[in-house]
CSV table of C-alpha atoms and ligand atoms in Angstrom, one decimal:
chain,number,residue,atom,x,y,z
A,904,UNK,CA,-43.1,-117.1,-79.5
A,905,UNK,CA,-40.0,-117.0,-78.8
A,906,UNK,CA,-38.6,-119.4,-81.7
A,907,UNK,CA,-36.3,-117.1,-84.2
A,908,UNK,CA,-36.2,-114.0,-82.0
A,909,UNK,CA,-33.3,-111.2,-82.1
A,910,UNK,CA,-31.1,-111.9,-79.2
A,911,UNK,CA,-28.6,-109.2,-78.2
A,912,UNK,CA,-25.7,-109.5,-75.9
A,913,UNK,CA,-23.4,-106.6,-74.6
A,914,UNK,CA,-19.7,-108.0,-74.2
A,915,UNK,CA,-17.9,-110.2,-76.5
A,916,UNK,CA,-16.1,-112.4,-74.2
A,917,UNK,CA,-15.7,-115.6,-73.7
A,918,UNK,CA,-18.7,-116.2,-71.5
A,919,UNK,CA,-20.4,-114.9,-74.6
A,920,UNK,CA,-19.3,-117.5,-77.1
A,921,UNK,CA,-20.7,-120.0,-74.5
A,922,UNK,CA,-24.3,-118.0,-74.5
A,923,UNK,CA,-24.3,-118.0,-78.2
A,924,UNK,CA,-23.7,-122.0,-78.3
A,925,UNK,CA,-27.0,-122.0,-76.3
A,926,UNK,CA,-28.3,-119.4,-78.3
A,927,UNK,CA,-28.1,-121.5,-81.1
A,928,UNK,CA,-29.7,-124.0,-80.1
A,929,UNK,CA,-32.5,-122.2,-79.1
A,930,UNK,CA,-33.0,-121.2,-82.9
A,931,UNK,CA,-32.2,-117.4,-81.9
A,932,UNK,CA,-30.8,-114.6,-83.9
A,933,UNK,CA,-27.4,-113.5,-82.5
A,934,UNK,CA,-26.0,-109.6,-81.9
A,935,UNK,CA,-23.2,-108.6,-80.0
A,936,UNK,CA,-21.6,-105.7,-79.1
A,937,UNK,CA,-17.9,-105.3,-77.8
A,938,UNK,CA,-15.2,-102.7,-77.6
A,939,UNK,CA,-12.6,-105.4,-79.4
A,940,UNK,CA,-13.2,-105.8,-83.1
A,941,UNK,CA,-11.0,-108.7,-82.6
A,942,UNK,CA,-13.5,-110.3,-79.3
A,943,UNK,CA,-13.8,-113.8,-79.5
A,944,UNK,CA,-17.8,-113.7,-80.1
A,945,UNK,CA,-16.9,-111.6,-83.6
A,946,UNK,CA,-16.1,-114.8,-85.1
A,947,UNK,CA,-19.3,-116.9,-84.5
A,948,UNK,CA,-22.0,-113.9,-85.9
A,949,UNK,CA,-22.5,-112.1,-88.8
A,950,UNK,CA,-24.5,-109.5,-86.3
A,951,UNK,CA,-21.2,-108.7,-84.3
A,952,UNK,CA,-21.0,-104.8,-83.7
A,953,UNK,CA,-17.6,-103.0,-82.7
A,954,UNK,CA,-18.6,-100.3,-79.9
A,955,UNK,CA,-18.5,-98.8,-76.4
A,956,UNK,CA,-20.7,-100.6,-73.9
A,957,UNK,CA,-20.7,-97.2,-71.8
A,958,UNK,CA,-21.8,-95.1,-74.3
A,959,UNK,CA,-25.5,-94.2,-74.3
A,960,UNK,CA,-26.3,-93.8,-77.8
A,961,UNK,CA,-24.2,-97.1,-78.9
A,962,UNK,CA,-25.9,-98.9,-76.8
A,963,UNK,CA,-29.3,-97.6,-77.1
A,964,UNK,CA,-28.4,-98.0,-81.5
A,965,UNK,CA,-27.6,-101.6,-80.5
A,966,UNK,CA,-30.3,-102.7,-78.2
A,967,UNK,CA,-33.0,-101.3,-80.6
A,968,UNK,CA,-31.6,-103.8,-83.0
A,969,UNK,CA,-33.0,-106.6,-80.7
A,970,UNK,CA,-36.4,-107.6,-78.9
A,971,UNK,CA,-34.2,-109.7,-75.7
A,972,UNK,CA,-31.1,-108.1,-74.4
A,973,UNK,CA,-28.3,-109.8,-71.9
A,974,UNK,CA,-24.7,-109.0,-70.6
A,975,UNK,CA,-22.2,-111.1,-70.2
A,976,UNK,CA,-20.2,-108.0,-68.5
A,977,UNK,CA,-21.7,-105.6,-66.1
A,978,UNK,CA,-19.9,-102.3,-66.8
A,979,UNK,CA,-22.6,-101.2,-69.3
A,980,UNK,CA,-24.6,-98.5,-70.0
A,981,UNK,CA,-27.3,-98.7,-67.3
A,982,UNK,CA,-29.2,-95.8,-68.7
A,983,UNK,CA,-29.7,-97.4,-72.0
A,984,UNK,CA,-30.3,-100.2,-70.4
A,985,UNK,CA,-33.6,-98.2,-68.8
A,986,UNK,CA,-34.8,-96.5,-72.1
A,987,UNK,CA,-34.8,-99.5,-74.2
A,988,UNK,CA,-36.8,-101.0,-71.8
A,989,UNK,CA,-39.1,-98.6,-71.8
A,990,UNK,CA,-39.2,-98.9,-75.4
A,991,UNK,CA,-40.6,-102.5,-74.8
A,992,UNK,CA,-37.3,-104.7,-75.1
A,993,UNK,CA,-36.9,-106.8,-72.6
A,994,UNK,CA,-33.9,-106.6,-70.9
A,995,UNK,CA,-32.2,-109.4,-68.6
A,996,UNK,CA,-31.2,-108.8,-65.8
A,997,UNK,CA,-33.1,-105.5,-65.6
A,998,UNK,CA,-30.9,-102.2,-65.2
A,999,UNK,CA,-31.7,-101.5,-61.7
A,1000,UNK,CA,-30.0,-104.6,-60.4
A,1001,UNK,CA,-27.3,-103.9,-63.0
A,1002,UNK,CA,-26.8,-100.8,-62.1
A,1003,UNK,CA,-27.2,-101.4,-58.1
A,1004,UNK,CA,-24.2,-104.4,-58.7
A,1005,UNK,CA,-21.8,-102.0,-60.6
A,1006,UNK,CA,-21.1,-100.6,-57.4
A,1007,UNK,CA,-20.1,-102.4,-54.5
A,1008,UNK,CA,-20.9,-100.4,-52.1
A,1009,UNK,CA,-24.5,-99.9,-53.2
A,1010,UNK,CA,-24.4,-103.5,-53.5
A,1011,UNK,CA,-23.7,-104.3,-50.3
A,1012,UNK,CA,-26.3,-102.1,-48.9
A,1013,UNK,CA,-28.8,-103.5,-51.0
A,1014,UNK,CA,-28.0,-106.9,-49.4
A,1015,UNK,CA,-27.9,-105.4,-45.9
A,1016,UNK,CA,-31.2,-104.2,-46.5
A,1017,UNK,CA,-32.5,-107.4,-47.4
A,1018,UNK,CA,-30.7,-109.3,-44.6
A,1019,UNK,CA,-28.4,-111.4,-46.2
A,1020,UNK,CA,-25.1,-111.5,-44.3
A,1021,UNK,CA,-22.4,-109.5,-46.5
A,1022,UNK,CA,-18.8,-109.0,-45.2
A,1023,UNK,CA,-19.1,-106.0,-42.8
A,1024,UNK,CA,-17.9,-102.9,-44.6
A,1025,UNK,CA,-17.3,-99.3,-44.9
A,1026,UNK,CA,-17.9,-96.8,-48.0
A,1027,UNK,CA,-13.9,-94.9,-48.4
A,1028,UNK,CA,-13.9,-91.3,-50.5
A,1029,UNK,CA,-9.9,-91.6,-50.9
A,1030,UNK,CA,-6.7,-92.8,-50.0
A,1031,UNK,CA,-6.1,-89.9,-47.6
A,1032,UNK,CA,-9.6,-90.4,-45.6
A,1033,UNK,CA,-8.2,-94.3,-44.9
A,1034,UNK,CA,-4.8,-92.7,-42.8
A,1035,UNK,CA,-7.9,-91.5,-39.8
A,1036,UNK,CA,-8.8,-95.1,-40.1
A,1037,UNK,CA,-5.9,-97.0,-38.4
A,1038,UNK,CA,-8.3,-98.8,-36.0
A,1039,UNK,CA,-10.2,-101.0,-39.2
A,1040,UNK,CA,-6.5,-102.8,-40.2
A,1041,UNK,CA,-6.2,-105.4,-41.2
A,1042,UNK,CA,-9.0,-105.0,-44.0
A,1043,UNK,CA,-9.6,-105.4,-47.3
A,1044,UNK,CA,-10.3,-102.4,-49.9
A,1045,UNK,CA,-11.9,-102.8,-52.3
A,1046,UNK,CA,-12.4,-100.6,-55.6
A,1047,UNK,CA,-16.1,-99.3,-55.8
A,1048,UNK,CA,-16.1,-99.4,-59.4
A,1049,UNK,CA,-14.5,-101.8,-62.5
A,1050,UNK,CA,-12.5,-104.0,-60.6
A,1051,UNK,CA,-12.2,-107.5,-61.7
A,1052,UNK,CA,-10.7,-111.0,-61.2
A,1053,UNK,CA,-9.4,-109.7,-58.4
A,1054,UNK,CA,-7.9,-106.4,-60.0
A,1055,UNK,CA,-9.3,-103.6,-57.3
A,1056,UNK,CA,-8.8,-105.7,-54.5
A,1057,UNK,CA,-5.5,-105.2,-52.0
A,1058,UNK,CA,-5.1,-106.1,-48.7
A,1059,UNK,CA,-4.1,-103.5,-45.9
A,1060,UNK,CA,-2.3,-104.9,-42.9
A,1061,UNK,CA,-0.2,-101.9,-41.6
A,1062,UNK,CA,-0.3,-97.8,-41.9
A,1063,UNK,CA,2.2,-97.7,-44.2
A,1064,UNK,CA,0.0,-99.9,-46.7
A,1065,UNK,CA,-2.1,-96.8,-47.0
A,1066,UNK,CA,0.3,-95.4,-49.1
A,1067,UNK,CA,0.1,-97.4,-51.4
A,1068,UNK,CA,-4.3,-97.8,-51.5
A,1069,UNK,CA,-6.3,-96.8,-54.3
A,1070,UNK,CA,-7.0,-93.4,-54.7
A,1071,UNK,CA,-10.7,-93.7,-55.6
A,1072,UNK,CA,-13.7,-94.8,-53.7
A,1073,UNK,CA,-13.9,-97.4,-52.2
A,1074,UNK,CA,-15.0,-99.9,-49.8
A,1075,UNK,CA,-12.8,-101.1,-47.0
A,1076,UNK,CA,-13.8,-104.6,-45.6
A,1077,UNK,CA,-12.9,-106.5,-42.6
A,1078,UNK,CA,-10.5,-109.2,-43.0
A,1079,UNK,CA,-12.2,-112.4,-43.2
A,1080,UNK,CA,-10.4,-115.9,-41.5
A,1081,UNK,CA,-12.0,-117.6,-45.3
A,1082,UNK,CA,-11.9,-121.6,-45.0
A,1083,UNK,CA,-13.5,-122.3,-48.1
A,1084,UNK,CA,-14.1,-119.6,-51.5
A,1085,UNK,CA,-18.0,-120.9,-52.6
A,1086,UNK,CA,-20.2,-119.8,-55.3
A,1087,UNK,CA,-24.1,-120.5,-56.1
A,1088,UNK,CA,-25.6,-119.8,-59.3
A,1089,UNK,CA,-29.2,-118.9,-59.4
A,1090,UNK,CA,-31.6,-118.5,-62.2
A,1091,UNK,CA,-35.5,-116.8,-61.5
A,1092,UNK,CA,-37.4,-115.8,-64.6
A,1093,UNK,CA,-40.1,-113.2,-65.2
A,1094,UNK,CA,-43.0,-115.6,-64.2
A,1095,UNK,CA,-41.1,-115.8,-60.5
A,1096,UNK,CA,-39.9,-119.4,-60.8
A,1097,UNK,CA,-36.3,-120.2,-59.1
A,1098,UNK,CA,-33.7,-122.7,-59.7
A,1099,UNK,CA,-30.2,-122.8,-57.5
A,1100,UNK,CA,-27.2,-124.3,-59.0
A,1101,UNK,CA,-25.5,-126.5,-55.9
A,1102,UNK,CA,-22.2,-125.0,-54.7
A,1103,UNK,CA,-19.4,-124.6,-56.1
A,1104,UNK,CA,-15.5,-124.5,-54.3
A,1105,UNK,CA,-12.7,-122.0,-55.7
A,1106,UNK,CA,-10.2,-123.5,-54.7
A,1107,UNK,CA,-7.3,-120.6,-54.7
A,1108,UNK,CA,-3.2,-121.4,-55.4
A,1109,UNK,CA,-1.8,-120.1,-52.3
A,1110,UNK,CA,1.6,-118.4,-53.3
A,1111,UNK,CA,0.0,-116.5,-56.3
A,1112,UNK,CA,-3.5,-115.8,-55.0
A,1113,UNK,CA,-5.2,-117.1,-58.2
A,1114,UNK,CA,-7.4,-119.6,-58.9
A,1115,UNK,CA,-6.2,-123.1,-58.6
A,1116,UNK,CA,-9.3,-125.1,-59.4
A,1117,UNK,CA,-12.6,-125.2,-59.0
A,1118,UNK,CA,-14.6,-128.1,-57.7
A,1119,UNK,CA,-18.6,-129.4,-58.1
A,1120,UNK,CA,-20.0,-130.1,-55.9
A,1121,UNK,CA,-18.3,-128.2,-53.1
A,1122,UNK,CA,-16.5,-130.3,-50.1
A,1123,UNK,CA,-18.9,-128.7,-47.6
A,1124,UNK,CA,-21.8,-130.3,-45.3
A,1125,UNK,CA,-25.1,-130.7,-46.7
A,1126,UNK,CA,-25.9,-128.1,-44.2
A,1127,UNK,CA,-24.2,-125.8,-45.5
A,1128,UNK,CA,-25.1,-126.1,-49.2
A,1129,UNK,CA,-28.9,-125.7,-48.0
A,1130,UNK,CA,-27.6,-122.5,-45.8
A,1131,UNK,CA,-25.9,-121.2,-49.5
A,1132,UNK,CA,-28.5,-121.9,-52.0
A,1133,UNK,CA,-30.9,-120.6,-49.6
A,1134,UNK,CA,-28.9,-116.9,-49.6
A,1135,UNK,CA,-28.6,-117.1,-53.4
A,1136,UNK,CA,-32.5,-117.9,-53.1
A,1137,UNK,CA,-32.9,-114.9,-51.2
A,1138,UNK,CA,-30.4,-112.5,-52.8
A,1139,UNK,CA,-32.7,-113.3,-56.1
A,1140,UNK,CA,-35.8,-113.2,-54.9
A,1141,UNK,CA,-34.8,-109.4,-52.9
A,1142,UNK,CA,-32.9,-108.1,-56.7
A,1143,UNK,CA,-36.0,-109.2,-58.6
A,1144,UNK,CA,-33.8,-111.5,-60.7
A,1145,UNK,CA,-34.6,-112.3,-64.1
A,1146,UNK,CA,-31.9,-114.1,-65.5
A,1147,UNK,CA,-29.3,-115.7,-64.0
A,1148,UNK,CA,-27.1,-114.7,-60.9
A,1149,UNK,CA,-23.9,-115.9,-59.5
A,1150,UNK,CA,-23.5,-115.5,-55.5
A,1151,UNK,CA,-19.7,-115.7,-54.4
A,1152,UNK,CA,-19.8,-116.7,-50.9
A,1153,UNK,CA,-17.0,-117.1,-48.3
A,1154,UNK,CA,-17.5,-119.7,-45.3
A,1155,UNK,CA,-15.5,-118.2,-42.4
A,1156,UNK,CA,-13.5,-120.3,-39.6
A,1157,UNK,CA,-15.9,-119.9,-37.6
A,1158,UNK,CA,-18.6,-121.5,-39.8
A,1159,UNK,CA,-20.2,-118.2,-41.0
A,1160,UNK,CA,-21.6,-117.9,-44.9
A,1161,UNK,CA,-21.4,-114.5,-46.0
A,1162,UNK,CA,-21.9,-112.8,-49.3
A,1163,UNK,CA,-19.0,-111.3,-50.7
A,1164,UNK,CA,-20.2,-110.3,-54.2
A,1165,UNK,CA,-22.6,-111.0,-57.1
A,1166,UNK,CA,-22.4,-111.2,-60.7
A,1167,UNK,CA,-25.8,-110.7,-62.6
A,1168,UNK,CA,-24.1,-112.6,-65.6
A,1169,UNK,CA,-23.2,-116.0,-66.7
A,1170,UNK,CA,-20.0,-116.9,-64.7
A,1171,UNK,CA,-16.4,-118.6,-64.0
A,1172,UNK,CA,-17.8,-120.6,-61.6
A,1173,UNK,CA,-20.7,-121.8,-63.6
A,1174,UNK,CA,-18.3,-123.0,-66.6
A,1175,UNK,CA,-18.7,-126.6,-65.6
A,1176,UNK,CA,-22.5,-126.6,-66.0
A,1177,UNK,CA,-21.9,-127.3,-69.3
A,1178,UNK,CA,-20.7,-130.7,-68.9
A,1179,UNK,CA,-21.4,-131.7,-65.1
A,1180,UNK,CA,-25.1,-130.7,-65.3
A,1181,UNK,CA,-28.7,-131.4,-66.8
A,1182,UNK,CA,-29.1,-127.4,-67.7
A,1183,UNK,CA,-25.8,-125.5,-68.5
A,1184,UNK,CA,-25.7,-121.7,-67.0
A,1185,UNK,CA,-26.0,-120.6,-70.2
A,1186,UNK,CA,-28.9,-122.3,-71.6
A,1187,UNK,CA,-30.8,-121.1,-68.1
A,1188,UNK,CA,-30.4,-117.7,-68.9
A,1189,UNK,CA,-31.7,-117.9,-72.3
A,1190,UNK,CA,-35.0,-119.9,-70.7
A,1191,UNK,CA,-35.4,-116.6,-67.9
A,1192,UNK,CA,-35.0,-114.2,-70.4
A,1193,UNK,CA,-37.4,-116.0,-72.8
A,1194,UNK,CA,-39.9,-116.7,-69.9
A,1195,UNK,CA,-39.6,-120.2,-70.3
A,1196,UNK,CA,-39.4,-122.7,-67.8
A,1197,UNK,CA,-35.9,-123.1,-66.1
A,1198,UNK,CA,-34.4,-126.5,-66.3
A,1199,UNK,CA,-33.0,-128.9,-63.9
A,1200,UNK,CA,-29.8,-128.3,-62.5
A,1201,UNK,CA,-28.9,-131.6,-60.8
A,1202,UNK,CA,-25.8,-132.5,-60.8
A,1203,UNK,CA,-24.5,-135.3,-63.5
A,1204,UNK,CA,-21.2,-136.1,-62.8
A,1205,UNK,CA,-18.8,-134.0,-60.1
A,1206,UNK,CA,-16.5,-132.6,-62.1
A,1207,UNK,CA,-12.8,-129.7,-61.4
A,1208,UNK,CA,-12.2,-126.8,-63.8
A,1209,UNK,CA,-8.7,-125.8,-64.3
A,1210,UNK,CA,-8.0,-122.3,-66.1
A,1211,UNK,CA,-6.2,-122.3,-69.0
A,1212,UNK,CA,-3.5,-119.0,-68.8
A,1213,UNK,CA,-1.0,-117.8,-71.2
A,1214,UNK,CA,2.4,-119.2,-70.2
A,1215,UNK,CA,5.7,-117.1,-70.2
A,1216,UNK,CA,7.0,-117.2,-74.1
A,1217,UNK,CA,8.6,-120.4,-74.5
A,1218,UNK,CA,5.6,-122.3,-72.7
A,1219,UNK,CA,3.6,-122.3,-75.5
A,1220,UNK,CA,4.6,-125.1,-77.2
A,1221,UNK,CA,4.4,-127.3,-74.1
A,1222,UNK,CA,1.3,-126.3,-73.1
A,1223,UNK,CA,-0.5,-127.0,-76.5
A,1224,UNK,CA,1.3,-130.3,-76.5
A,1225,UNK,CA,0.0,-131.0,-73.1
A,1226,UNK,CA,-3.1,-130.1,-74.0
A,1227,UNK,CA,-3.4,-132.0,-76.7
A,1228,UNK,CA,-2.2,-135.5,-75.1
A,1229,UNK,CA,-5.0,-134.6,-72.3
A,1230,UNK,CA,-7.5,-134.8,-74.4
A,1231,UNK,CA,-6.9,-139.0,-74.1
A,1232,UNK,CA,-8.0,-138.6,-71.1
A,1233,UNK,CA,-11.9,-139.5,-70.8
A,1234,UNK,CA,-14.0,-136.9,-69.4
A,1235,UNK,CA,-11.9,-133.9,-70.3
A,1236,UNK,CA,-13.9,-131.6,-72.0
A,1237,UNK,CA,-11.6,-128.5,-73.6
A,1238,UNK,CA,-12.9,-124.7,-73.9
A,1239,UNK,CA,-10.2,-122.9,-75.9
A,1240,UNK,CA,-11.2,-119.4,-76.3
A,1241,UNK,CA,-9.4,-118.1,-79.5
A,1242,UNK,CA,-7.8,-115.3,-77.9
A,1243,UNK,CA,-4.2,-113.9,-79.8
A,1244,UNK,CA,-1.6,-114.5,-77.8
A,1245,UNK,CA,-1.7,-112.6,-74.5
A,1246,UNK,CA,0.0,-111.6,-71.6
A,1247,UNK,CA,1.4,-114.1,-69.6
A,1248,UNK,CA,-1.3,-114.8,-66.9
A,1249,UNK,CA,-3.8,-113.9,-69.6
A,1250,UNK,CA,-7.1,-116.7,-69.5
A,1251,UNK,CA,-6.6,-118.2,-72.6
A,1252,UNK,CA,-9.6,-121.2,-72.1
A,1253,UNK,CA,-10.8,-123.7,-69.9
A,1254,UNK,CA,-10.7,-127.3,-69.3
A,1255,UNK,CA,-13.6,-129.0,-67.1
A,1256,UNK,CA,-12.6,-133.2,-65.9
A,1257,UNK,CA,-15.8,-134.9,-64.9
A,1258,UNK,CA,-15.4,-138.3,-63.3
A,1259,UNK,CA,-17.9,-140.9,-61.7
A,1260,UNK,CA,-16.4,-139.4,-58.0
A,1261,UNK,CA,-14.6,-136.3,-56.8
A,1262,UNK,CA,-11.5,-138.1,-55.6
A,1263,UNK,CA,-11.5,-140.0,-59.7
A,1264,UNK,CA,-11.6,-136.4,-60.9
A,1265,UNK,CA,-9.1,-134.5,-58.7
A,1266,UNK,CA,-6.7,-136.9,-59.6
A,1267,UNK,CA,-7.4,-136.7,-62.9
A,1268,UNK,CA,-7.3,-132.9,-62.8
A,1269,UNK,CA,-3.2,-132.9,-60.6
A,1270,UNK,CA,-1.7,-133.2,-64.5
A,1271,UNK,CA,-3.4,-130.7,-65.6
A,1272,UNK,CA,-2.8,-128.5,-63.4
A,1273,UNK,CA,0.6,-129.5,-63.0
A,1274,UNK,CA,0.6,-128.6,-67.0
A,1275,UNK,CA,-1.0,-125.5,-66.7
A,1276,UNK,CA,0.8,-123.7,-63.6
A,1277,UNK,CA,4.3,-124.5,-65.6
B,2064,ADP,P1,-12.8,-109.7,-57.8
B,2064,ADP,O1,-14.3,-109.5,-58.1
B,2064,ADP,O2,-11.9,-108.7,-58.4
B,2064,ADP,O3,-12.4,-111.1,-58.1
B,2064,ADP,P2,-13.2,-110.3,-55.0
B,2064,ADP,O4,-14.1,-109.5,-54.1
B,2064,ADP,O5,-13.8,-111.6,-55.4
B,2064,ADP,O6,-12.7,-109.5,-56.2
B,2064,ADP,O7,-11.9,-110.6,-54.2
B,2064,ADP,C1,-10.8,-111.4,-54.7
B,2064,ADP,C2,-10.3,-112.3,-53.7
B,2064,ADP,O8,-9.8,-111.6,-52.6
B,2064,ADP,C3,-11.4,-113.2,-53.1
B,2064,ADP,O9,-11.5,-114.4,-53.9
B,2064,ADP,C4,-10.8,-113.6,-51.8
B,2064,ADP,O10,-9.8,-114.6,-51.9
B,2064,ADP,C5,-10.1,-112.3,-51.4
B,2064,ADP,N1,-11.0,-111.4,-50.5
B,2064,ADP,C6,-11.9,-110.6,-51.0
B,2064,ADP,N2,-12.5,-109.9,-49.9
B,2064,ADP,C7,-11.9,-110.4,-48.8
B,2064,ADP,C8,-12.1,-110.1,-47.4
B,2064,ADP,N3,-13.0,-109.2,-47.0
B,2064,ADP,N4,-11.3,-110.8,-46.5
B,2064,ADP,C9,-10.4,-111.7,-47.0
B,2064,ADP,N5,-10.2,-112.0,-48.2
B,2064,ADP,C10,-10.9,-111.3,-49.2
């Protein structure tokens, strides 16, 4: 039975508060644990616990409060992760594949192994071992560990970049000729059933390098989308997925699709599943880690997603205005996180457009992202 049971989640984000709207509509019991007191699930459960996801005994103290147990982050404690399984809680997605996609090099060699086409790489001890390795320029290095949206990632063109490279290990990537930035959710549960998410387009803002919008479906062939869902497929099916899995993909000049990394969580680029699909991300994951059966995830409506990021000081105003008049529009659908006041550049929510046809809902989506860039 499944009706009533403890869920716990480690990490307090964002991505969280959309698991526990799913949550609760599954009829489960809410915990989560995060670092920030202040984390925006601490508002919407009276289970939320204030505490280290890398420390063994919090999380071990924490998962033993809970029979299912999920991230919504991956830099957790891995070996916690193991003994409370052993203990009998189920835990989804297990630690192995947490622990193998905290790194990226062991990451990538776990897809090697399985034959899915990665972006070649090499495994970098330090900055100093990269100055005997003028030949691999230009590349992109990457931080083995904790690096996120983009954070641990530079691009090295020249020697002299080197003196500026992280000095950590690392992996050091060729430079890929990217056409198009795709992503494929996919969900397996315990029983071995799959469902693929169709592909998604990250559609990146040139000058800064950060996300512009993100499109549903993707402007690809239906080739293509096949070729993707059947890699996320396969990436699932090699990790032993239970839960859900997103696959970031790039589709090279030349026509290539190649892995570039994987997140064992829910995901940006599943935010739209919400309102532009039969099953949102969310809900999916609770269904694998339930052992349920997954839902559909056709496609309703197409739909763009625009982030929502803090504005320099005096934006404010305007952008809560703007927001507010955008609303009017039909088929805008707002996600606003709670956060304080952040740093400029800081994601502050989400808004996903759907439309009866891509071209209705990129147009729809040039105000708002007209509204959110100033
Ligand atoms: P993060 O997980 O921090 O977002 P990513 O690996 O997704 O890091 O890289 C961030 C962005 O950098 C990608 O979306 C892509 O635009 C670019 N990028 C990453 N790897 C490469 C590569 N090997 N060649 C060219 N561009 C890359």
């Amino acid at each position: 039975m499944w009706q009533g049971k403890k869920l716990g989640i480690l990490g307090g984000g964002q991505l969280g508060t959309m698991l526990v709207r799913s949550a609760i509509d599954f009829g489960l019991q809410v915990f989560v644990l995060d670092k920030n007191p202040d984390a925006p699930c601490s508002r919407y459960t009276g289970n939320f616990v204030a505490g280290d996801l890398m420390d063994y005994e919090t999380v071990m103290a924490f998962g033993r409060m809970v029979e299912v147990l999920t991230i919504e982050i991956e830099a957790v404690n891995v070996a916690a992760l193991r003994d409370l399984a052993s203990e009998g809680i189920i835990i989804a997605p297990d630690a192995d594949l947490i622990g193998t996609i905290q790194d990226k090099w062991t990451q990538k060699q776990a897809l090697l192994s399985a034959g899915i086409p990665v972006v070649p790489g090499i495994s970098i001890a330090d900055r100093k071992s990269l100055y005997a390795l003028p030949d691999k320029l230009p590349g992109c290095l990457k931080l083995r560990t904790q690096g996120y949206d983009g954070n641990g990632v530079m691009m090295l063109h020249t020697p002299s970049d080197f003196d500026r490279a992280f000095d950590a290990p690392c992996v050091l990537e060729e430079l890929v000729q990217i056409d198009r930035e795709l992503a494929v959710i996919v969900c397996r549960n315990a029983q071995g059933d799959i469902v693929c998410y169709d592909p998604v387009q990250m559609v990146l803002d040139g000058e800064r390098h950060l996300l512009d919008y993100q499109l549903c479906p993707a402007s690809i062939t239906a080739g293509q989308s096949d070729e993707a869902r059947d890699i996320a497929t396969r990436v699932a099916i090699s990790m032993n997925l239970v839960g859900i899995l997103a696959v970031e993909m790039f589709l090279t000049s030349e026509g290539k699709i190649l892995v570039n990394e994987l997140a064992p969580r829910p995901h940006n680029s599943g935010h739209h599943t919400i309102e532009a699909c039969n099953t949102s991300q969310y809900e999916q994951l609770l269904r694998a880690a339930l052992g349920l059966p997954l839902g559909d995830t056709a496609i309703i409506q197409p739909s763009v997603m625009v982030n929502i990021l803090e504005p320099e000081p005096p934006g404010r105003k305007a952008l809560e205005n703007g927001l507010s008049e955008m609303l009017g529009q039909p088929g805008t659908h707002i996600h606003w996180y709670g956060k304080p006041a952040g740093r400029p550049g800081r994601k502050m929510g989400h808004i996903t457009i759907t439309g009866r046809t891509l071209v209705e809902v990129l147009e729809k989506a040039t105000d708002i992202r007209s509204l959110v860039r100033n």
